[in-house]
């Protein structure tokens, strides 16, 4: 399977990806726990059907020490007992922020308040921005049908 378009080989695509990657890197260093960051990326990618990002972020999380049990339960996080309250708040915000078209009014006040209970303003800014960035990556990869399955941890840095 080949992608419809090689974004890295396109002058415009490569330039856009560099900017998106720079935004992603700024968020990596913003004080949001690395585990939470990977859970957010995985959940948004599941919702968006982005195989490339799922391949990447499950492997990165596993390489960083995340358990197979937790990775296997991300899609069913509401019923799983293996996530902290803070992680659950981040996952709820991720779902609502990813599925904006599914709910009139977007993210609920209750979801926001729960996230704000666990994260300070800088972490919330990082969380909201991370949700937006992973959704952008998902959309790019789904649009071009970027193949999944051969990612190796550390490939992009």
PDB file of C-alpha atoms in Angstrom:
ATOM      1  CA  UNK A   1       0.000   0.000   0.000  1.00  0.00           C
ATOM      2  CA  UNK A   2       1.326   3.420  -0.922  1.00  0.00           C
ATOM      3  CA  UNK A   3       0.227   6.822   0.276  1.00  0.00           C
ATOM      4  CA  UNK A   4      -1.750   8.917  -2.185  1.00  0.00           C
ATOM      5  CA  UNK A   5       0.752  11.733  -1.787  1.00  0.00           C
ATOM      6  CA  UNK A   6       4.254  11.952  -0.350  1.00  0.00           C
ATOM      7  CA  UNK A   7       3.876  14.937   1.957  1.00  0.00           C
ATOM      8  CA  UNK A   8       7.584  14.845   2.824  1.00  0.00           C
ATOM      9  CA  UNK A   9       8.488  14.957  -0.871  1.00  0.00           C
ATOM     10  CA  UNK A  10       6.302  17.972  -1.572  1.00  0.00           C
ATOM     11  CA  UNK A  11       7.811  21.414  -0.975  1.00  0.00           C
ATOM     12  CA  UNK A  12       4.561  22.748   0.463  1.00  0.00           C
ATOM     13  CA  UNK A  13       3.808  19.562   2.419  1.00  0.00           C
ATOM     14  CA  UNK A  14       7.283  19.385   3.922  1.00  0.00           C
ATOM     15  CA  UNK A  15       7.137  23.050   4.950  1.00  0.00           C
ATOM     16  CA  UNK A  16       3.730  22.597   6.598  1.00  0.00           C
ATOM     17  CA  UNK A  17       4.929  19.455   8.393  1.00  0.00           C
ATOM     18  CA  UNK A  18       8.005  21.274   9.725  1.00  0.00           C
ATOM     19  CA  UNK A  19       5.754  23.904  11.300  1.00  0.00           C
ATOM     20  CA  UNK A  20       3.393  21.278  12.702  1.00  0.00           C
ATOM     21  CA  UNK A  21       6.363  19.319  14.059  1.00  0.00           C
ATOM     22  CA  UNK A  22       7.714  22.479  15.723  1.00  0.00           C
ATOM     23  CA  UNK A  23       4.360  23.011  17.428  1.00  0.00           C
ATOM     24  CA  UNK A  24       4.350  19.392  18.558  1.00  0.00           C
ATOM     25  CA  UNK A  25       7.857  19.728  19.978  1.00  0.00           C
ATOM     26  CA  UNK A  26       6.910  22.855  21.938  1.00  0.00           C
ATOM     27  CA  UNK A  27       4.080  20.880  23.524  1.00  0.00           C
ATOM     28  CA  UNK A  28       6.332  17.943  24.390  1.00  0.00           C
ATOM     29  CA  UNK A  29       8.276  20.237  26.703  1.00  0.00           C
ATOM     30  CA  UNK A  30       5.269  22.067  28.212  1.00  0.00           C
ATOM     31  CA  UNK A  31       4.857  20.178  31.495  1.00  0.00           C
ATOM     32  CA  UNK A  32       2.063  17.790  30.551  1.00  0.00           C
ATOM     33  CA  UNK A  33       3.055  14.271  31.685  1.00  0.00           C
ATOM     34  CA  UNK A  34       4.530  12.267  28.789  1.00  0.00           C
ATOM     35  CA  UNK A  35       2.193   9.345  29.519  1.00  0.00           C
ATOM     36  CA  UNK A  36      -0.829  11.626  29.271  1.00  0.00           C
ATOM     37  CA  UNK A  37       0.474  13.024  25.995  1.00  0.00           C
ATOM     38  CA  UNK A  38       0.704   9.549  24.449  1.00  0.00           C
ATOM     39  CA  UNK A  39      -2.740   8.529  25.752  1.00  0.00           C
ATOM     40  CA  UNK A  40      -4.241  11.670  24.193  1.00  0.00           C
ATOM     41  CA  UNK A  41      -2.527  10.985  20.859  1.00  0.00           C
ATOM     42  CA  UNK A  42      -3.671   7.365  20.869  1.00  0.00           C
ATOM     43  CA  UNK A  43      -7.291   8.154  21.726  1.00  0.00           C
ATOM     44  CA  UNK A  44      -7.663  10.910  19.132  1.00  0.00           C
ATOM     45  CA  UNK A  45      -6.040   8.651  16.540  1.00  0.00           C
ATOM     46  CA  UNK A  46      -8.475   5.848  17.381  1.00  0.00           C
ATOM     47  CA  UNK A  47     -11.438   8.176  16.954  1.00  0.00           C
ATOM     48  CA  UNK A  48     -10.086   9.506  13.658  1.00  0.00           C
ATOM     49  CA  UNK A  49      -9.106   6.106  12.296  1.00  0.00           C
ATOM     50  CA  UNK A  50      -5.475   7.109  11.764  1.00  0.00           C
ATOM     51  CA  UNK A  51      -3.525   3.876  11.522  1.00  0.00           C
ATOM     52  CA  UNK A  52      -0.176   5.609  11.028  1.00  0.00           C
ATOM     53  CA  UNK A  53      -0.514   7.644  14.239  1.00  0.00           C
ATOM     54  CA  UNK A  54      -1.831   4.638  16.184  1.00  0.00           C
ATOM     55  CA  UNK A  55       1.156   2.603  15.032  1.00  0.00           C
ATOM     56  CA  UNK A  56       3.544   5.396  16.003  1.00  0.00           C
ATOM     57  CA  UNK A  57       2.109   6.369  19.367  1.00  0.00           C
ATOM     58  CA  UNK A  58       1.377   2.901  20.710  1.00  0.00           C
ATOM     59  CA  UNK A  59       4.945   1.867  19.848  1.00  0.00           C
ATOM     60  CA  UNK A  60       6.418   5.059  21.338  1.00  0.00           C
ATOM     61  CA  UNK A  61       4.368   4.593  24.514  1.00  0.00           C
ATOM     62  CA  UNK A  62       5.397   0.955  24.774  1.00  0.00           C
ATOM     63  CA  UNK A  63       9.070   1.830  24.247  1.00  0.00           C
ATOM     64  CA  UNK A  64       8.735   4.420  27.041  1.00  0.00           C
ATOM     65  CA  UNK A  65       7.487   1.711  29.407  1.00  0.00           C
ATOM     66  CA  UNK A  66       3.709   1.939  29.061  1.00  0.00           C
ATOM     67  CA  UNK A  67       2.032  -1.393  29.801  1.00  0.00           C
ATOM     68  CA  UNK A  68       0.267  -3.433  27.139  1.00  0.00           C
ATOM     69  CA  UNK A  69      -2.765  -3.586  29.444  1.00  0.00           C
ATOM     70  CA  UNK A  70      -3.210   0.183  29.492  1.00  0.00           C
ATOM     71  CA  UNK A  71      -2.530   0.529  25.767  1.00  0.00           C
ATOM     72  CA  UNK A  72      -5.104  -2.144  25.006  1.00  0.00           C
ATOM     73  CA  UNK A  73      -7.717  -0.406  27.155  1.00  0.00           C
ATOM     74  CA  UNK A  74      -7.423   3.158  25.823  1.00  0.00           C
ATOM     75  CA  UNK A  75     -10.454   2.676  23.560  1.00  0.00           C
ATOM     76  CA  UNK A  76     -12.498   1.543  26.577  1.00  0.00           C
ATOM     77  CA  UNK A  77     -11.026   3.947  29.126  1.00  0.00           C
ATOM     78  CA  UNK A  78     -14.386   4.691  30.766  1.00  0.00           C
ATOM     79  CA  UNK A  79     -14.769   1.070  31.860  1.00  0.00           C
ATOM     80  CA  UNK A  80     -11.091   0.516  32.663  1.00  0.00           C
ATOM     81  CA  UNK A  81      -9.707   0.934  36.164  1.00  0.00           C
ATOM     82  CA  UNK A  82      -6.096   1.411  35.045  1.00  0.00           C
ATOM     83  CA  UNK A  83      -6.192   5.152  34.348  1.00  0.00           C
ATOM     84  CA  UNK A  84      -5.779   7.950  36.896  1.00  0.00           C
ATOM     85  CA  UNK A  85      -8.455  10.597  37.397  1.00  0.00           C
ATOM     86  CA  UNK A  86      -6.223  13.128  35.641  1.00  0.00           C
ATOM     87  CA  UNK A  87      -5.719  10.809  32.666  1.00  0.00           C
ATOM     88  CA  UNK A  88      -9.453  10.175  32.486  1.00  0.00           C
ATOM     89  CA  UNK A  89     -10.105  13.925  32.437  1.00  0.00           C
ATOM     90  CA  UNK A  90      -7.579  14.327  29.604  1.00  0.00           C
ATOM     91  CA  UNK A  91      -9.152  11.451  27.663  1.00  0.00           C
ATOM     92  CA  UNK A  92     -12.632  12.956  28.046  1.00  0.00           C
ATOM     93  CA  UNK A  93     -11.394  16.344  26.858  1.00  0.00           C
ATOM     94  CA  UNK A  94      -9.665  14.593  23.944  1.00  0.00           C
ATOM     95  CA  UNK A  95     -12.840  12.815  22.904  1.00  0.00           C
ATOM     96  CA  UNK A  96     -14.984  15.921  23.109  1.00  0.00           C
ATOM     97  CA  UNK A  97     -12.337  18.060  21.401  1.00  0.00           C
ATOM     98  CA  UNK A  98     -11.928  15.524  18.624  1.00  0.00           C
ATOM     99  CA  UNK A  99     -15.627  14.929  18.033  1.00  0.00           C
ATOM    100  CA  UNK A 100     -16.704  18.574  17.874  1.00  0.00           C
ATOM    101  CA  UNK A 101     -19.279  17.928  15.162  1.00  0.00           C
ATOM    102  CA  UNK A 102     -21.011  15.294  17.311  1.00  0.00           C
ATOM    103  CA  UNK A 103     -22.083  17.703  20.046  1.00  0.00           C
ATOM    104  CA  UNK A 104     -23.752  21.055  19.744  1.00  0.00           C
ATOM    105  CA  UNK A 105     -21.657  23.519  21.707  1.00  0.00           C
ATOM    106  CA  UNK A 106     -18.427  21.503  21.541  1.00  0.00           C
ATOM    107  CA  UNK A 107     -16.688  20.675  24.813  1.00  0.00           C
ATOM    108  CA  UNK A 108     -18.962  20.639  27.862  1.00  0.00           C
ATOM    109  CA  UNK A 109     -18.339  22.803  30.899  1.00  0.00           C
ATOM    110  CA  UNK A 110     -18.209  19.636  33.007  1.00  0.00           C
ATOM    111  CA  UNK A 111     -15.399  18.137  30.908  1.00  0.00           C
ATOM    112  CA  UNK A 112     -13.493  21.407  31.028  1.00  0.00           C
ATOM    113  CA  UNK A 113     -13.929  21.773  34.794  1.00  0.00           C
ATOM    114  CA  UNK A 114     -12.713  18.222  35.393  1.00  0.00           C
ATOM    115  CA  UNK A 115      -9.605  18.813  33.277  1.00  0.00           C
ATOM    116  CA  UNK A 116      -8.997  22.146  35.045  1.00  0.00           C
ATOM    117  CA  UNK A 117      -9.186  20.318  38.396  1.00  0.00           C
ATOM    118  CA  UNK A 118      -6.160  18.207  37.427  1.00  0.00           C
ATOM    119  CA  UNK A 119      -4.057  20.504  35.248  1.00  0.00           C
ATOM    120  CA  UNK A 120      -2.809  24.067  35.733  1.00  0.00           C
ATOM    121  CA  UNK A 121      -3.284  26.715  33.035  1.00  0.00           C
ATOM    122  CA  UNK A 122       0.004  25.958  31.244  1.00  0.00           C
ATOM    123  CA  UNK A 123      -0.785  22.245  31.212  1.00  0.00           C
ATOM    124  CA  UNK A 124      -4.319  22.962  29.963  1.00  0.00           C
ATOM    125  CA  UNK A 125      -2.880  25.115  27.185  1.00  0.00           C
ATOM    126  CA  UNK A 126      -0.564  22.243  26.280  1.00  0.00           C
ATOM    127  CA  UNK A 127      -3.408  19.712  26.449  1.00  0.00           C
ATOM    128  CA  UNK A 128      -5.764  21.736  24.259  1.00  0.00           C
ATOM    129  CA  UNK A 129      -2.983  22.448  21.775  1.00  0.00           C
ATOM    130  CA  UNK A 130      -1.910  18.795  21.757  1.00  0.00           C
ATOM    131  CA  UNK A 131      -5.472  17.715  20.960  1.00  0.00           C
ATOM    132  CA  UNK A 132      -5.538  20.172  18.053  1.00  0.00           C
ATOM    133  CA  UNK A 133      -2.107  19.095  16.752  1.00  0.00           C
ATOM    134  CA  UNK A 134      -2.798  15.346  16.860  1.00  0.00           C
ATOM    135  CA  UNK A 135      -6.102  15.942  15.092  1.00  0.00           C
ATOM    136  CA  UNK A 136      -4.209  17.828  12.367  1.00  0.00           C
ATOM    137  CA  UNK A 137      -1.710  14.973  12.011  1.00  0.00           C
ATOM    138  CA  UNK A 138      -4.567  12.454  11.906  1.00  0.00           C
ATOM    139  CA  UNK A 139      -6.350  14.344   9.178  1.00  0.00           C
ATOM    140  CA  UNK A 140      -3.215  14.657   7.051  1.00  0.00           C
ATOM    141  CA  UNK A 141      -2.454  10.944   7.337  1.00  0.00           C
ATOM    142  CA  UNK A 142      -6.031   9.813   6.726  1.00  0.00           C
ATOM    143  CA  UNK A 143      -6.396  12.122   3.714  1.00  0.00           C
ATOM    144  CA  UNK A 144      -3.288  10.735   2.017  1.00  0.00           C
ATOM    145  CA  UNK A 145      -3.877   7.171   3.276  1.00  0.00           C
ATOM    146  CA  UNK A 146      -0.483   7.000   4.959  1.00  0.00           C
ATOM    147  CA  UNK A 147       0.292   3.280   5.463  1.00  0.00           C
ATOM    148  CA  UNK A 148       0.706   1.947   8.987  1.00  0.00           C
ATOM    149  CA  UNK A 149       2.635  -0.917  10.503  1.00  0.00           C
ATOM    150  CA  UNK A 150       6.321  -0.298   9.877  1.00  0.00           C
ATOM    151  CA  UNK A 151       6.982   2.518  12.340  1.00  0.00           C
ATOM    152  CA  UNK A 152       9.983   2.071  14.635  1.00  0.00           C
ATOM    153  CA  UNK A 153      10.216   3.999  17.931  1.00  0.00           C
ATOM    154  CA  UNK A 154      12.409   7.082  17.758  1.00  0.00           C
ATOM    155  CA  UNK A 155      12.066   7.394  13.972  1.00  0.00           C
ATOM    156  CA  UNK A 156      11.180  11.078  14.104  1.00  0.00           C
ATOM    157  CA  UNK A 157      13.414  12.146  16.941  1.00  0.00           C
TER     158      UNK A 157
END
